[in-house]
């Protein structure tokens, strides 16, 4: 397994729509393993494929490190699609592509999602609370949407300077990143 570098805010990969995965193969299994490794290493709870430069509709969710969701097994969703949404709740969100920024975002509370599992079987699940939150955040990524897009203009204006710094790679994180200016010692990687 390997840790993949995470693309920072401002990189165009984060604004592109990922494409459906057509078939299951060993490469897909390995890539999903790498995504799990990457999200764990970065101390995150979810990751979308375009955050690591791949335009495929794949997300991983791993909330097992958090006390209230420790029984929830890590899960990979291929070609996820929200079938229905219910309720509304406000939660603070962050993103591995936007380090050190946390803001409250309104989202549905309960969702029903259709997806393919790692054997490429059709599945459906109902998620609520934190898990639903992470899934919606990651599915947004696959559509080129970031959580800061939901903030009102005044809040976004306040964040502008911080976002510009992230874009330039001026972040202090423990995981490898891809930004406009690569920090010393980091390797540039090509988008798939
Ligand atoms: Ni994110």
Short mmCIF file of C-alpha atoms and ligand atoms in Angstrom, two decimals:
data_model
loop_
_atom_site.label_atom_id
_atom_site.label_comp_id
_atom_site.label_asym_id
_atom_site.label_seq_id
_atom_site.Cartn_x
_atom_site.Cartn_y
_atom_site.Cartn_z
CA UNK A 1 0.00 0.00 0.00
CA UNK A 2 1.17 3.51 -0.55
CA UNK A 3 0.26 6.96 0.67
CA UNK A 4 -0.82 9.17 -2.22
CA UNK A 5 -0.18 12.93 -2.25
CA UNK A 6 -3.31 15.02 -1.69
CA UNK A 7 -4.14 17.87 -4.07
CA UNK A 8 -4.62 21.20 -2.35
CA UNK A 9 -7.35 23.80 -2.81
CA UNK A 10 -6.84 25.63 -6.10
CA UNK A 11 -5.73 22.58 -8.07
CA UNK A 12 -7.97 22.05 -11.10
CA UNK A 13 -8.40 18.32 -10.39
CA UNK A 14 -10.64 19.31 -7.48
CA UNK A 15 -12.99 21.16 -9.83
CA UNK A 16 -13.41 18.44 -12.40
CA UNK A 17 -16.20 15.91 -12.46
CA UNK A 18 -14.95 12.37 -11.91
CA UNK A 19 -16.03 9.62 -14.32
CA UNK A 20 -17.91 6.43 -13.43
CA UNK A 21 -15.78 3.34 -12.86
CA UNK A 22 -16.59 0.82 -15.61
CA UNK A 23 -15.22 -2.42 -14.24
CA UNK A 24 -13.50 -4.06 -11.33
CA UNK A 25 -9.87 -5.13 -11.61
CA UNK A 26 -6.74 -5.54 -9.48
CA UNK A 27 -5.72 -1.97 -10.16
CA UNK A 28 -8.98 -0.72 -8.68
CA UNK A 29 -8.54 -2.85 -5.55
CA UNK A 30 -5.01 -1.54 -5.11
CA UNK A 31 -6.09 2.04 -5.67
CA UNK A 32 -8.83 1.76 -3.03
CA UNK A 33 -6.30 0.25 -0.59
CA UNK A 34 -4.04 3.22 -1.25
CA UNK A 35 -6.95 5.62 -0.66
CA UNK A 36 -7.63 4.00 2.74
CA UNK A 37 -3.94 4.18 3.61
CA UNK A 38 -3.81 7.83 2.53
CA UNK A 39 -6.84 8.94 4.55
CA UNK A 40 -5.58 7.13 7.67
CA UNK A 41 -2.09 8.53 7.34
CA UNK A 42 -3.49 12.03 6.90
CA UNK A 43 -5.75 11.63 9.93
CA UNK A 44 -8.88 12.21 7.86
CA UNK A 45 -12.24 10.45 7.87
CA UNK A 46 -13.01 10.51 4.17
CA UNK A 47 -11.36 10.90 0.79
CA UNK A 48 -12.51 11.19 -2.82
CA UNK A 49 -10.45 9.91 -5.76
CA UNK A 50 -10.00 13.32 -7.35
CA UNK A 51 -8.29 14.53 -4.18
CA UNK A 52 -5.46 12.18 -5.13
CA UNK A 53 -5.59 13.10 -8.81
CA UNK A 54 -7.76 10.32 -10.22
CA UNK A 55 -10.96 11.17 -12.09
CA UNK A 56 -12.86 8.12 -10.95
CA UNK A 57 -16.07 8.05 -8.94
CA UNK A 58 -14.66 6.41 -5.81
CA UNK A 59 -14.89 7.55 -2.20
CA UNK A 60 -13.68 6.02 1.03
CA UNK A 61 -15.09 6.70 4.49
CA UNK A 62 -13.30 5.66 7.67
CA UNK A 63 -14.76 7.01 10.89
CA UNK A 64 -13.53 4.06 12.99
CA UNK A 65 -10.99 6.24 14.82
CA UNK A 66 -13.74 8.37 16.34
CA UNK A 67 -15.23 7.30 19.64
CA UNK A 68 -18.91 7.69 18.68
CA UNK A 69 -18.49 5.78 15.40
CA UNK A 70 -15.77 3.29 16.31
CA UNK A 71 -17.97 0.29 15.39
CA UNK A 72 -18.48 1.59 11.87
CA UNK A 73 -16.26 -0.41 9.48
CA UNK A 74 -14.32 1.55 6.86
CA UNK A 75 -16.18 1.51 3.56
CA UNK A 76 -15.38 2.20 -0.09
CA UNK A 77 -18.19 3.34 -2.38
CA UNK A 78 -17.75 3.07 -6.12
CA UNK A 79 -20.03 5.16 -8.36
CA UNK A 80 -22.02 6.41 -5.34
CA UNK A 81 -25.34 8.08 -6.01
CA UNK A 82 -27.64 9.73 -3.48
CA UNK A 83 -31.15 8.32 -4.00
CA UNK A 84 -32.94 10.30 -1.31
CA UNK A 85 -32.28 12.76 1.48
CA UNK A 86 -34.13 13.61 4.66
CA UNK A 87 -33.91 16.26 7.33
CA UNK A 88 -31.27 18.88 7.77
CA UNK A 89 -28.43 19.38 10.21
CA UNK A 90 -25.52 21.70 10.72
CA UNK A 91 -22.05 20.34 11.35
CA UNK A 92 -18.54 21.69 11.26
CA UNK A 93 -16.56 20.35 8.32
CA UNK A 94 -12.96 20.29 7.27
CA UNK A 95 -11.19 18.83 4.25
CA UNK A 96 -7.76 17.29 3.69
CA UNK A 97 -7.47 19.49 0.57
CA UNK A 98 -8.21 22.62 2.63
CA UNK A 99 -6.12 22.19 5.80
CA UNK A 100 -6.83 24.23 8.94
CA UNK A 101 -10.16 25.52 7.68
CA UNK A 102 -13.26 24.39 9.55
CA UNK A 103 -16.70 25.84 8.96
CA UNK A 104 -20.29 24.91 9.65
CA UNK A 105 -22.26 23.54 6.72
CA UNK A 106 -25.94 22.55 6.44
CA UNK A 107 -26.64 19.19 4.85
CA UNK A 108 -29.34 16.50 4.88
CA UNK A 109 -29.31 14.35 8.02
CA UNK A 110 -30.25 10.97 6.56
CA UNK A 111 -29.42 9.71 3.09
CA UNK A 112 -30.00 6.63 1.01
CA UNK A 113 -27.07 5.85 -1.28
CA UNK A 114 -26.65 3.41 -4.15
CA UNK A 115 -23.12 2.30 -4.99
CA UNK A 116 -20.98 -0.60 -6.10
CA UNK A 117 -18.82 -2.45 -3.59
CA UNK A 118 -15.28 -3.70 -4.22
CA UNK A 119 -16.65 -6.83 -5.94
CA UNK A 120 -18.60 -4.46 -8.19
CA UNK A 121 -21.91 -5.63 -6.75
CA UNK A 122 -24.80 -3.16 -6.57
CA UNK A 123 -25.50 -2.09 -3.01
CA UNK A 124 -27.66 0.37 -1.14
CA UNK A 125 -27.25 1.81 2.31
CA UNK A 126 -28.91 4.29 4.61
CA UNK A 127 -26.56 6.58 6.49
CA UNK A 128 -27.14 9.28 9.07
CA UNK A 129 -25.18 11.66 11.25
CA UNK A 130 -21.44 11.80 10.74
CA UNK A 131 -21.31 9.00 8.16
CA UNK A 132 -23.95 10.66 5.98
CA UNK A 133 -22.08 13.93 6.37
CA UNK A 134 -18.78 12.45 5.20
CA UNK A 135 -20.43 10.64 2.28
CA UNK A 136 -22.13 13.82 1.07
CA UNK A 137 -18.90 15.80 1.41
CA UNK A 138 -16.96 13.17 -0.59
CA UNK A 139 -19.66 12.75 -3.26
CA UNK A 140 -19.52 16.53 -3.70
CA UNK A 141 -15.79 16.18 -4.42
CA UNK A 142 -16.59 13.78 -7.27
CA UNK A 143 -18.73 16.55 -8.76
CA UNK A 144 -16.04 19.21 -8.32
CA UNK A 145 -17.76 20.79 -5.32
CA UNK A 146 -15.93 21.82 -2.12
CA UNK A 147 -17.49 22.52 1.27
CA UNK A 148 -16.29 26.14 1.20
CA UNK A 149 -18.57 26.64 -1.83
CA UNK A 150 -21.52 26.60 0.60
CA UNK A 151 -20.24 29.46 2.74
CA UNK A 152 -21.86 32.84 2.42
CA UNK A 153 -19.84 35.50 0.53
CA UNK A 154 -18.82 37.38 3.69
CA UNK A 155 -17.36 34.26 5.27
CA UNK A 156 -15.65 33.29 2.05
CA UNK A 157 -14.11 36.73 1.82
CA UNK A 158 -12.64 36.30 5.29
CA UNK A 159 -11.11 32.99 4.19
CA UNK A 160 -9.63 34.33 0.95
CA UNK A 161 -6.14 34.92 2.31
CA UNK A 162 -6.02 31.52 3.94
CA UNK A 163 -7.22 29.79 0.76
CA UNK A 164 -4.60 31.61 -1.31
CA UNK A 165 -1.91 30.35 1.06
CA UNK A 166 -3.18 26.79 0.76
CA UNK A 167 -3.13 27.13 -3.02
CA UNK A 168 0.54 28.15 -2.83
CA UNK A 169 1.31 25.17 -0.62
CA UNK A 170 1.87 27.24 2.51
CA UNK A 171 0.41 24.64 4.81
CA UNK A 172 1.78 22.70 7.70
CA UNK A 173 0.54 19.18 7.32
CA UNK A 174 2.12 15.81 7.97
CA UNK A 175 1.04 14.26 4.65
CA UNK A 176 2.37 14.69 1.10
CA UNK A 177 0.58 17.33 -0.96
CA UNK A 178 0.36 18.73 -4.47
CA UNK A 179 0.02 22.52 -4.73
CA UNK A 180 1.04 25.37 -7.04
CA UNK A 181 4.41 25.63 -5.35
CA UNK A 182 5.71 22.32 -4.15
CA UNK A 183 7.30 22.40 -0.71
CA UNK A 184 10.98 21.49 -0.68
CA UNK A 185 11.50 17.77 -0.76
CA UNK A 186 8.08 16.94 -2.20
CA UNK A 187 7.83 15.23 -5.55
CA UNK A 188 5.52 16.52 -8.23
CA UNK A 189 3.04 13.94 -9.46
CA UNK A 190 1.03 13.73 -12.63
CA UNK A 191 -2.73 13.59 -12.58
CA UNK A 192 -4.00 10.27 -13.90
NI1 LIG B 1 -12.85 17.07 1.43
#
